[in-house]
């Protein structure tokens, strides 16, 4: 998913908690007096206790699922090529690296990290330019994130890992796995970004080297892009706009809450965030045809699992089917969810992922026994 916040999420505390149990404790009013005063204080204390209890439930679990605690300051940091990179690390065992989508962060894996960490060593990484990682003023390209993930596995994880990515993070995980297979045990994609090449498409005429383009067309184009994208970025980072976009790609919008919106909006307040957005939209997003899914998939050699939200308005199930046709060593789990199934139906994603990893371990054991 793509997205980045000024403090807007609230922890419900008395007397503003909107949960029924908390409202009930604040509806009573008692006149002052010896017995009524004591009763009033007891009920007030009980109301606070209930409010705190509701707040803990709201912030740490949904539907009985444990949730990664939101930390405005972030979790762990790693210096990569002179840039500060944020990541979350929990659990023990086989390493899993989770990679978010465009505009999101490690916090988008809030329901996956605690559950997976019960059995595995889980890392959730913020890509350079996103989340709590540095908003570096560089020329962004798919190779930047490929190298970042590869070096993260080498420097922090220190052994081959299962790579899991959503949207842009999915393509980053795929690109890394295809180029550096020795670092990856298995690959999981959730509604991945990337397009298949079009053999019928005529090559674009490159006139950027002409004098007219260099001194007249390009400067005017850049000014227009900066003004237009500057306005779009300002609009896009507003909490109400972020919530609206999220609700358009979540079929069940119950998990579109203050925590999620805050995890997307807060990074957008960084002084360099607007410039990073401009560079991503004018350089990276406009040049995605440079790396096509078919050109990357033909280099892939490891097992691939697709956890696909079939109701995604951006990336439909047809892409998952085409990926499997192109790369038969693929398993597909179809989910009734939108673009971010890991956050919309996390219990189903967690189970499918763990079942698949278990099957990989079983196949590996059989192969070792046969040899």
mmCIF file of C-alpha atoms in Angstrom:
data_model
loop_
_atom_site.group_PDB
_atom_site.id
_atom_site.type_symbol
_atom_site.label_atom_id
_atom_site.label_comp_id
_atom_site.label_asym_id
_atom_site.label_seq_id
_atom_site.Cartn_x
_atom_site.Cartn_y
_atom_site.Cartn_z
ATOM 1 C CA UNK A 1 0.000 0.000 0.000
ATOM 2 C CA UNK A 2 1.177 3.422 -0.509
ATOM 3 C CA UNK A 3 0.936 6.098 1.919
ATOM 4 C CA UNK A 4 2.841 8.681 5.484
ATOM 5 C CA UNK A 5 1.537 12.084 10.066
ATOM 6 C CA UNK A 6 1.024 15.017 12.537
ATOM 7 C CA UNK A 7 -0.417 13.671 15.714
ATOM 8 C CA UNK A 8 -4.023 12.916 14.972
ATOM 9 C CA UNK A 9 -4.615 9.525 16.477
ATOM 10 C CA UNK A 10 -6.057 9.651 19.950
ATOM 11 C CA UNK A 11 -5.919 7.207 22.820
ATOM 12 C CA UNK A 12 -9.340 7.150 24.361
ATOM 13 C CA UNK A 13 -9.154 8.434 27.899
ATOM 14 C CA UNK A 14 -11.835 9.624 30.286
ATOM 15 C CA UNK A 15 -14.096 11.421 29.814
ATOM 16 C CA UNK A 16 -13.834 11.189 26.017
ATOM 17 C CA UNK A 17 -13.895 7.427 25.510
ATOM 18 C CA UNK A 18 -16.735 6.574 23.165
ATOM 19 C CA UNK A 19 -17.025 2.935 24.118
ATOM 20 C CA UNK A 20 -20.270 1.987 25.766
ATOM 21 C CA UNK A 21 -18.688 0.632 28.943
ATOM 22 C CA UNK A 22 -16.863 3.925 29.478
ATOM 23 C CA UNK A 23 -19.811 6.168 28.627
ATOM 24 C CA UNK A 24 -21.978 4.351 31.115
ATOM 25 C CA UNK A 25 -19.607 5.093 33.994
ATOM 26 C CA UNK A 26 -19.735 8.847 33.322
ATOM 27 C CA UNK A 27 -23.485 9.274 32.971
ATOM 28 C CA UNK A 28 -24.231 9.446 36.696
ATOM 29 C CA UNK A 29 -24.143 12.691 38.689
ATOM 30 C CA UNK A 30 -24.263 12.773 42.493
ATOM 31 C CA UNK A 31 -24.841 15.670 44.861
ATOM 32 C CA UNK A 32 -22.156 16.316 47.455
ATOM 33 C CA UNK A 33 -22.605 14.631 50.792
ATOM 34 C CA UNK A 34 -20.823 12.117 52.950
ATOM 35 C CA UNK A 35 -22.232 8.893 51.509
ATOM 36 C CA UNK A 36 -22.950 10.235 48.053
ATOM 37 C CA UNK A 37 -19.479 11.755 47.893
ATOM 38 C CA UNK A 38 -17.894 8.383 48.690
ATOM 39 C CA UNK A 39 -20.127 6.684 46.119
ATOM 40 C CA UNK A 40 -19.254 9.351 43.588
ATOM 41 C CA UNK A 41 -15.528 8.852 44.112
ATOM 42 C CA UNK A 42 -15.854 5.067 43.836
ATOM 43 C CA UNK A 43 -17.801 5.298 40.604
ATOM 44 C CA UNK A 44 -15.404 7.901 39.251
ATOM 45 C CA UNK A 45 -12.437 5.637 40.052
ATOM 46 C CA UNK A 46 -14.232 2.711 38.488
ATOM 47 C CA UNK A 47 -14.931 4.831 35.428
ATOM 48 C CA UNK A 48 -11.241 5.639 35.054
ATOM 49 C CA UNK A 49 -10.337 1.976 35.401
ATOM 50 C CA UNK A 50 -12.892 1.009 32.768
ATOM 51 C CA UNK A 51 -11.678 3.776 30.492
ATOM 52 C CA UNK A 52 -8.056 2.658 30.760
ATOM 53 C CA UNK A 53 -9.150 -0.938 30.143
ATOM 54 C CA UNK A 54 -11.055 0.138 27.013
ATOM 55 C CA UNK A 55 -8.068 2.134 25.845
ATOM 56 C CA UNK A 56 -5.753 -0.858 26.241
ATOM 57 C CA UNK A 57 -8.158 -3.049 24.310
ATOM 58 C CA UNK A 58 -8.449 -0.452 21.581
ATOM 59 C CA UNK A 59 -4.717 0.118 21.186
ATOM 60 C CA UNK A 60 -3.320 -3.414 21.614
ATOM 61 C CA UNK A 61 -5.842 -5.756 20.037
ATOM 62 C CA UNK A 62 -8.700 -5.986 17.584
ATOM 63 C CA UNK A 63 -10.948 -8.999 17.551
ATOM 64 C CA UNK A 64 -8.622 -10.715 20.018
ATOM 65 C CA UNK A 65 -5.554 -10.191 17.818
ATOM 66 C CA UNK A 66 -2.454 -8.666 19.364
ATOM 67 C CA UNK A 67 -1.282 -5.450 17.705
ATOM 68 C CA UNK A 68 2.183 -3.935 17.451
ATOM 69 C CA UNK A 69 2.377 -0.995 19.852
ATOM 70 C CA UNK A 70 2.527 2.329 18.029
ATOM 71 C CA UNK A 71 5.689 4.244 18.912
ATOM 72 C CA UNK A 72 5.918 7.789 17.520
ATOM 73 C CA UNK A 73 9.701 7.605 17.923
ATOM 74 C CA UNK A 74 9.945 4.296 16.046
ATOM 75 C CA UNK A 75 11.692 1.071 17.080
ATOM 76 C CA UNK A 76 15.198 0.160 15.866
ATOM 77 C CA UNK A 77 17.475 2.014 13.441
ATOM 78 C CA UNK A 78 20.261 0.951 11.104
ATOM 79 C CA UNK A 79 22.649 3.142 9.131
ATOM 80 C CA UNK A 80 22.785 2.206 5.458
ATOM 81 C CA UNK A 81 24.944 4.159 3.007
ATOM 82 C CA UNK A 82 24.888 7.052 5.469
ATOM 83 C CA UNK A 83 21.086 7.034 5.752
ATOM 84 C CA UNK A 84 19.020 6.247 8.863
ATOM 85 C CA UNK A 85 16.774 3.226 8.278
ATOM 86 C CA UNK A 86 13.940 2.188 10.596
ATOM 87 C CA UNK A 87 12.918 -1.403 11.293
ATOM 88 C CA UNK A 88 11.055 -3.551 13.809
ATOM 89 C CA UNK A 89 12.479 -6.827 15.124
ATOM 90 C CA UNK A 90 10.598 -9.423 17.189
ATOM 91 C CA UNK A 91 10.668 -13.167 17.906
ATOM 92 C CA UNK A 92 13.089 -16.027 17.347
ATOM 93 C CA UNK A 93 13.561 -18.677 14.682
ATOM 94 C CA UNK A 94 13.422 -18.683 10.891
ATOM 95 C CA UNK A 95 13.731 -15.047 9.705
ATOM 96 C CA UNK A 96 10.889 -13.303 7.873
ATOM 97 C CA UNK A 97 11.329 -9.817 6.400
ATOM 98 C CA UNK A 98 8.146 -7.791 5.810
ATOM 99 C CA UNK A 99 8.229 -4.940 3.260
ATOM 100 C CA UNK A 100 5.466 -2.314 3.097
ATOM 101 C CA UNK A 101 3.893 -0.635 0.080
ATOM 102 C CA UNK A 102 4.144 2.896 -1.338
ATOM 103 C CA UNK A 103 3.638 5.509 1.392
ATOM 104 C CA UNK A 104 3.209 2.994 4.204
ATOM 105 C CA UNK A 105 5.655 1.769 6.862
ATOM 106 C CA UNK A 106 6.559 -1.124 9.149
ATOM 107 C CA UNK A 107 3.498 -0.228 11.224
ATOM 108 C CA UNK A 108 1.275 -1.463 8.385
ATOM 109 C CA UNK A 109 2.243 -4.986 9.520
ATOM 110 C CA UNK A 110 0.821 -4.259 12.999
ATOM 111 C CA UNK A 111 -1.330 -7.421 13.169
ATOM 112 C CA UNK A 112 1.212 -9.699 11.490
ATOM 113 C CA UNK A 113 4.370 -8.992 13.477
ATOM 114 C CA UNK A 114 3.148 -10.117 16.948
ATOM 115 C CA UNK A 115 1.501 -13.283 15.629
ATOM 116 C CA UNK A 116 4.334 -14.369 13.336
ATOM 117 C CA UNK A 117 6.881 -13.559 16.063
ATOM 118 C CA UNK A 118 5.413 -16.334 18.212
ATOM 119 C CA UNK A 119 7.083 -18.808 15.868
ATOM 120 C CA UNK A 120 9.595 -16.906 13.728
ATOM 121 C CA UNK A 121 12.156 -14.080 13.849
ATOM 122 C CA UNK A 122 10.234 -11.209 12.255
ATOM 123 C CA UNK A 123 11.643 -8.024 10.768
ATOM 124 C CA UNK A 124 9.579 -5.207 9.265
ATOM 125 C CA UNK A 125 11.657 -2.729 7.273
ATOM 126 C CA UNK A 126 10.898 0.879 6.250
ATOM 127 C CA UNK A 127 12.166 1.503 2.736
ATOM 128 C CA UNK A 128 14.368 4.570 2.213
ATOM 129 C CA UNK A 129 12.139 7.615 1.710
ATOM 130 C CA UNK A 130 9.174 6.074 3.534
ATOM 131 C CA UNK A 131 7.905 5.639 7.072
ATOM 132 C CA UNK A 132 10.402 6.356 9.827
ATOM 133 C CA UNK A 133 13.385 5.890 7.499
ATOM 134 C CA UNK A 134 15.275 8.956 6.287
ATOM 135 C CA UNK A 135 13.674 11.072 3.559
ATOM 136 C CA UNK A 136 16.852 11.094 1.507
ATOM 137 C CA UNK A 137 17.162 13.529 -1.394
ATOM 138 C CA UNK A 138 18.456 11.081 -3.992
ATOM 139 C CA UNK A 139 17.457 9.746 -7.408
ATOM 140 C CA UNK A 140 15.012 6.952 -6.538
ATOM 141 C CA UNK A 141 15.007 3.780 -8.563
ATOM 142 C CA UNK A 142 13.917 0.184 -7.948
ATOM 143 C CA UNK A 143 17.572 -0.784 -7.564
ATOM 144 C CA UNK A 144 17.896 1.459 -4.483
ATOM 145 C CA UNK A 145 15.346 -0.567 -2.511
ATOM 146 C CA UNK A 146 16.647 -3.854 -3.911
ATOM 147 C CA UNK A 147 20.117 -3.012 -2.592
ATOM 148 C CA UNK A 148 18.687 -1.794 0.721
ATOM 149 C CA UNK A 149 16.804 -5.050 1.335
ATOM 150 C CA UNK A 150 19.783 -7.156 0.269
ATOM 151 C CA UNK A 151 22.150 -5.307 2.606
ATOM 152 C CA UNK A 152 19.591 -5.469 5.424
ATOM 153 C CA UNK A 153 19.551 -9.265 5.138
ATOM 154 C CA UNK A 154 23.362 -9.353 5.076
ATOM 155 C CA UNK A 155 23.978 -6.870 7.903
ATOM 156 C CA UNK A 156 21.016 -7.301 10.269
ATOM 157 C CA UNK A 157 19.324 -10.651 9.550
ATOM 158 C CA UNK A 158 22.634 -12.414 8.768
ATOM 159 C CA UNK A 159 21.029 -15.469 7.120
ATOM 160 C CA UNK A 160 18.681 -16.206 4.201
ATOM 161 C CA UNK A 161 15.106 -15.123 4.935
ATOM 162 C CA UNK A 162 11.528 -15.415 3.755
ATOM 163 C CA UNK A 163 10.675 -12.141 1.980
ATOM 164 C CA UNK A 164 7.093 -10.856 2.196
ATOM 165 C CA UNK A 165 5.979 -7.707 0.370
ATOM 166 C CA UNK A 166 2.801 -5.764 -0.353
ATOM 167 C CA UNK A 167 2.341 -3.574 -3.447
ATOM 168 C CA UNK A 168 5.629 -1.661 -4.003
ATOM 169 C CA UNK A 169 7.157 -3.811 -1.267
ATOM 170 C CA UNK A 170 6.061 -6.855 -3.231
ATOM 171 C CA UNK A 171 7.933 -5.779 -6.329
ATOM 172 C CA UNK A 172 10.964 -4.865 -4.201
ATOM 173 C CA UNK A 173 10.919 -8.328 -2.624
ATOM 174 C CA UNK A 174 10.548 -9.957 -6.057
ATOM 175 C CA UNK A 175 13.373 -7.890 -7.561
ATOM 176 C CA UNK A 176 15.682 -8.669 -4.633
ATOM 177 C CA UNK A 177 14.935 -12.389 -4.784
ATOM 178 C CA UNK A 178 15.461 -12.603 -8.540
ATOM 179 C CA UNK A 179 18.771 -10.738 -8.449
ATOM 180 C CA UNK A 180 20.173 -12.223 -5.207
ATOM 181 C CA UNK A 181 18.606 -15.685 -4.774
ATOM 182 C CA UNK A 182 21.203 -16.792 -2.218
ATOM 183 C CA UNK A 183 19.666 -14.388 0.315
ATOM 184 C CA UNK A 184 16.085 -15.673 0.080
ATOM 185 C CA UNK A 185 14.470 -18.966 1.141
ATOM 186 C CA UNK A 186 11.011 -18.160 -0.166
ATOM 187 C CA UNK A 187 8.980 -15.261 -1.552
ATOM 188 C CA UNK A 188 5.468 -14.068 -0.660
ATOM 189 C CA UNK A 189 3.691 -11.324 -2.622
ATOM 190 C CA UNK A 190 0.492 -9.562 -1.577
ATOM 191 C CA UNK A 191 -1.143 -7.648 -4.440
ATOM 192 C CA UNK A 192 2.248 -6.741 -5.831
ATOM 193 C CA UNK A 193 3.071 -3.705 -7.916
ATOM 194 C CA UNK A 194 4.744 -4.027 -11.305
ATOM 195 C CA UNK A 195 3.501 -4.529 -14.844
ATOM 196 C CA UNK A 196 4.081 -7.134 -17.512
ATOM 197 C CA UNK A 197 5.874 -5.929 -20.614
ATOM 198 C CA UNK A 198 3.848 -5.074 -23.716
ATOM 199 C CA UNK A 199 5.517 -6.521 -26.818
ATOM 200 C CA UNK A 200 3.126 -4.569 -29.064
ATOM 201 C CA UNK A 201 4.005 -1.214 -27.540
ATOM 202 C CA UNK A 202 6.001 1.038 -29.829
ATOM 203 C CA UNK A 203 9.189 2.459 -28.316
ATOM 204 C CA UNK A 204 8.852 6.086 -27.270
ATOM 205 C CA UNK A 205 10.718 8.680 -29.293
ATOM 206 C CA UNK A 206 13.447 10.166 -27.121
ATOM 207 C CA UNK A 207 13.852 13.855 -27.905
ATOM 208 C CA UNK A 208 15.143 14.898 -24.489
ATOM 209 C CA UNK A 209 18.583 15.524 -25.942
ATOM 210 C CA UNK A 210 17.353 18.184 -28.362
ATOM 211 C CA UNK A 211 18.129 21.853 -27.741
ATOM 212 C CA UNK A 212 14.413 22.781 -27.815
ATOM 213 C CA UNK A 213 13.547 20.183 -25.195
ATOM 214 C CA UNK A 214 16.541 20.975 -22.964
ATOM 215 C CA UNK A 215 16.099 24.758 -22.806
ATOM 216 C CA UNK A 216 12.356 25.260 -23.297
ATOM 217 C CA UNK A 217 10.154 22.210 -22.907
ATOM 218 C CA UNK A 218 11.881 20.597 -19.923
ATOM 219 C CA UNK A 219 12.078 23.714 -17.683
ATOM 220 C CA UNK A 220 8.394 24.521 -18.250
ATOM 221 C CA UNK A 221 7.473 20.897 -17.658
ATOM 222 C CA UNK A 222 9.396 20.788 -14.368
ATOM 223 C CA UNK A 223 7.783 23.996 -13.072
ATOM 224 C CA UNK A 224 4.327 22.671 -13.872
ATOM 225 C CA UNK A 225 5.092 19.302 -12.261
ATOM 226 C CA UNK A 226 6.399 20.925 -9.083
ATOM 227 C CA UNK A 227 3.327 23.128 -8.682
ATOM 228 C CA UNK A 228 0.865 20.321 -9.471
ATOM 229 C CA UNK A 229 2.593 17.652 -7.408
ATOM 230 C CA UNK A 230 3.186 20.078 -4.541
ATOM 231 C CA UNK A 231 -0.547 20.654 -4.305
ATOM 232 C CA UNK A 232 -1.285 16.937 -4.643
ATOM 233 C CA UNK A 233 1.170 16.102 -1.860
ATOM 234 C CA UNK A 234 -0.323 18.723 0.465
ATOM 235 C CA UNK A 235 -3.782 17.335 -0.238
ATOM 236 C CA UNK A 236 -2.697 13.698 -0.025
ATOM 237 C CA UNK A 237 -1.091 14.041 3.419
ATOM 238 C CA UNK A 238 -4.228 15.403 5.083
ATOM 239 C CA UNK A 239 -5.629 12.816 7.571
ATOM 240 C CA UNK A 240 -9.123 12.989 6.053
ATOM 241 C CA UNK A 241 -7.713 12.337 2.580
ATOM 242 C CA UNK A 242 -5.562 9.449 3.789
ATOM 243 C CA UNK A 243 -8.576 7.885 5.486
ATOM 244 C CA UNK A 244 -10.640 8.294 2.311
ATOM 245 C CA UNK A 245 -8.000 6.600 0.141
ATOM 246 C CA UNK A 246 -7.627 3.741 2.622
ATOM 247 C CA UNK A 247 -11.372 3.159 2.722
ATOM 248 C CA UNK A 248 -11.431 2.994 -1.063
ATOM 249 C CA UNK A 249 -9.032 0.006 -1.080
ATOM 250 C CA UNK A 250 -10.181 -1.772 2.112
ATOM 251 C CA UNK A 251 -13.340 -3.761 1.485
ATOM 252 C CA UNK A 252 -13.896 -4.121 5.233
ATOM 253 C CA UNK A 253 -13.015 -0.662 6.544
ATOM 254 C CA UNK A 254 -13.208 -1.538 10.252
ATOM 255 C CA UNK A 255 -9.385 -1.558 10.487
ATOM 256 C CA UNK A 256 -9.065 1.890 8.940
ATOM 257 C CA UNK A 257 -8.520 3.594 12.290
ATOM 258 C CA UNK A 258 -6.524 6.404 13.901
ATOM 259 C CA UNK A 259 -3.469 4.162 14.357
ATOM 260 C CA UNK A 260 -3.314 3.392 10.640
ATOM 261 C CA UNK A 261 -3.910 6.971 9.521
ATOM 262 C CA UNK A 262 -1.279 8.254 11.979
ATOM 263 C CA UNK A 263 1.309 5.757 10.724
ATOM 264 C CA UNK A 264 0.868 7.188 7.228
ATOM 265 C CA UNK A 265 0.507 10.909 7.979
ATOM 266 C CA UNK A 266 3.311 11.342 10.529
ATOM 267 C CA UNK A 267 6.225 10.696 8.098
ATOM 268 C CA UNK A 268 4.709 13.246 5.689
ATOM 269 C CA UNK A 269 5.525 16.019 8.167
ATOM 270 C CA UNK A 270 9.255 15.527 7.537
ATOM 271 C CA UNK A 271 10.754 18.626 5.858
ATOM 272 C CA UNK A 272 12.069 16.511 2.960
ATOM 273 C CA UNK A 273 8.882 14.496 2.431
ATOM 274 C CA UNK A 274 7.504 16.778 -0.287
ATOM 275 C CA UNK A 275 10.711 16.642 -2.312
ATOM 276 C CA UNK A 276 10.882 12.852 -1.965
ATOM 277 C CA UNK A 277 7.273 12.623 -3.189
ATOM 278 C CA UNK A 278 8.130 14.817 -6.201
ATOM 279 C CA UNK A 279 11.129 12.682 -7.093
ATOM 280 C CA UNK A 280 9.184 9.457 -6.721
ATOM 281 C CA UNK A 281 6.345 10.672 -8.921
ATOM 282 C CA UNK A 282 8.491 12.245 -11.653
ATOM 283 C CA UNK A 283 11.378 9.795 -11.778
ATOM 284 C CA UNK A 284 10.427 6.434 -10.305
ATOM 285 C CA UNK A 285 6.693 6.193 -11.056
ATOM 286 C CA UNK A 286 7.126 7.507 -14.602
ATOM 287 C CA UNK A 287 9.812 4.922 -15.370
ATOM 288 C CA UNK A 288 8.325 1.649 -14.094
ATOM 289 C CA UNK A 289 8.464 0.052 -17.551
ATOM 290 C CA UNK A 290 12.232 -0.209 -17.058
ATOM 291 C CA UNK A 291 11.679 -3.293 -14.860
ATOM 292 C CA UNK A 292 8.784 -5.515 -15.959
ATOM 293 C CA UNK A 293 7.348 -8.471 -14.074
ATOM 294 C CA UNK A 294 8.171 -10.910 -16.864
ATOM 295 C CA UNK A 295 11.806 -9.767 -17.046
ATOM 296 C CA UNK A 296 12.182 -10.236 -13.285
ATOM 297 C CA UNK A 297 10.163 -13.456 -12.971
ATOM 298 C CA UNK A 298 12.279 -15.207 -15.599
ATOM 299 C CA UNK A 299 15.229 -14.942 -13.184
ATOM 300 C CA UNK A 300 13.288 -16.324 -10.208
ATOM 301 C CA UNK A 301 14.091 -19.780 -8.866
ATOM 302 C CA UNK A 302 12.591 -20.055 -5.346
ATOM 303 C CA UNK A 303 9.052 -21.049 -4.228
ATOM 304 C CA UNK A 304 6.498 -18.240 -4.612
ATOM 305 C CA UNK A 305 3.268 -17.685 -2.669
ATOM 306 C CA UNK A 306 0.653 -15.137 -3.749
ATOM 307 C CA UNK A 307 -1.719 -13.964 -1.016
ATOM 308 C CA UNK A 308 -4.169 -12.026 -3.138
ATOM 309 C CA UNK A 309 -6.983 -9.682 -2.177
ATOM 310 C CA UNK A 310 -9.336 -10.479 -5.056
ATOM 311 C CA UNK A 311 -11.498 -7.392 -4.453
ATOM 312 C CA UNK A 312 -8.607 -4.957 -4.873
ATOM 313 C CA UNK A 313 -9.797 -2.025 -7.060
ATOM 314 C CA UNK A 314 -6.183 -1.335 -8.111
ATOM 315 C CA UNK A 315 -4.664 -4.779 -8.706
ATOM 316 C CA UNK A 316 -7.191 -7.473 -9.543
ATOM 317 C CA UNK A 317 -6.818 -11.280 -9.412
ATOM 318 C CA UNK A 318 -6.009 -11.424 -13.134
ATOM 319 C CA UNK A 319 -2.442 -10.380 -12.339
ATOM 320 C CA UNK A 320 -2.042 -13.243 -9.857
ATOM 321 C CA UNK A 321 -3.265 -15.709 -12.480
ATOM 322 C CA UNK A 322 -0.859 -14.322 -15.052
ATOM 323 C CA UNK A 323 2.062 -14.530 -12.620
ATOM 324 C CA UNK A 324 1.306 -18.214 -12.009
ATOM 325 C CA UNK A 325 1.059 -18.869 -15.754
ATOM 326 C CA UNK A 326 4.441 -17.241 -16.242
ATOM 327 C CA UNK A 327 6.026 -18.861 -13.169
ATOM 328 C CA UNK A 328 4.356 -22.251 -12.468
ATOM 329 C CA UNK A 329 6.259 -22.706 -9.188
ATOM 330 C CA UNK A 330 3.585 -20.498 -7.616
ATOM 331 C CA UNK A 331 0.889 -21.124 -5.007
ATOM 332 C CA UNK A 332 -2.117 -18.780 -4.807
ATOM 333 C CA UNK A 333 -4.379 -18.122 -1.832
ATOM 334 C CA UNK A 334 -7.374 -16.005 -2.828
ATOM 335 C CA UNK A 335 -8.778 -13.720 -0.143
ATOM 336 C CA UNK A 336 -11.939 -11.633 0.015
ATOM 337 C CA UNK A 337 -10.076 -8.413 0.676
ATOM 338 C CA UNK A 338 -8.769 -5.291 -1.014
ATOM 339 C CA UNK A 339 -5.262 -4.023 -1.740
ATOM 340 C CA UNK A 340 -3.856 -4.663 1.760
ATOM 341 C CA UNK A 341 -5.047 -8.134 2.841
ATOM 342 C CA UNK A 342 -2.367 -8.362 5.557
ATOM 343 C CA UNK A 343 -4.083 -5.522 7.444
ATOM 344 C CA UNK A 344 -7.668 -6.137 6.385
ATOM 345 C CA UNK A 345 -7.820 -9.903 7.021
ATOM 346 C CA UNK A 346 -4.601 -10.433 9.014
ATOM 347 C CA UNK A 347 -5.751 -13.642 10.677
ATOM 348 C CA UNK A 348 -6.197 -15.310 7.267
ATOM 349 C CA UNK A 349 -2.907 -13.965 5.930
ATOM 350 C CA UNK A 350 -0.981 -15.065 9.031
ATOM 351 C CA UNK A 351 -2.411 -18.596 8.848
ATOM 352 C CA UNK A 352 -1.817 -18.962 5.103
ATOM 353 C CA UNK A 353 1.742 -17.694 5.436
ATOM 354 C CA UNK A 354 2.608 -20.002 8.334
ATOM 355 C CA UNK A 355 1.009 -23.013 6.617
ATOM 356 C CA UNK A 356 3.060 -22.318 3.484
ATOM 357 C CA UNK A 357 6.311 -21.957 5.420
ATOM 358 C CA UNK A 358 5.560 -25.230 7.200
ATOM 359 C CA UNK A 359 5.058 -26.925 3.821
ATOM 360 C CA UNK A 360 8.412 -25.545 2.655
ATOM 361 C CA UNK A 361 10.106 -26.979 5.733
ATOM 362 C CA UNK A 362 8.417 -30.328 5.085
ATOM 363 C CA UNK A 363 9.540 -30.406 1.435
ATOM 364 C CA UNK A 364 13.068 -29.466 2.457
ATOM 365 C CA UNK A 365 13.150 -32.267 5.046
ATOM 366 C CA UNK A 366 11.972 -34.806 2.448
ATOM 367 C CA UNK A 367 14.640 -33.686 -0.027
ATOM 368 C CA UNK A 368 17.350 -33.986 2.609
ATOM 369 C CA UNK A 369 16.112 -37.470 3.581
ATOM 370 C CA UNK A 370 16.200 -38.605 -0.054
ATOM 371 C CA UNK A 371 19.767 -37.415 -0.480
#
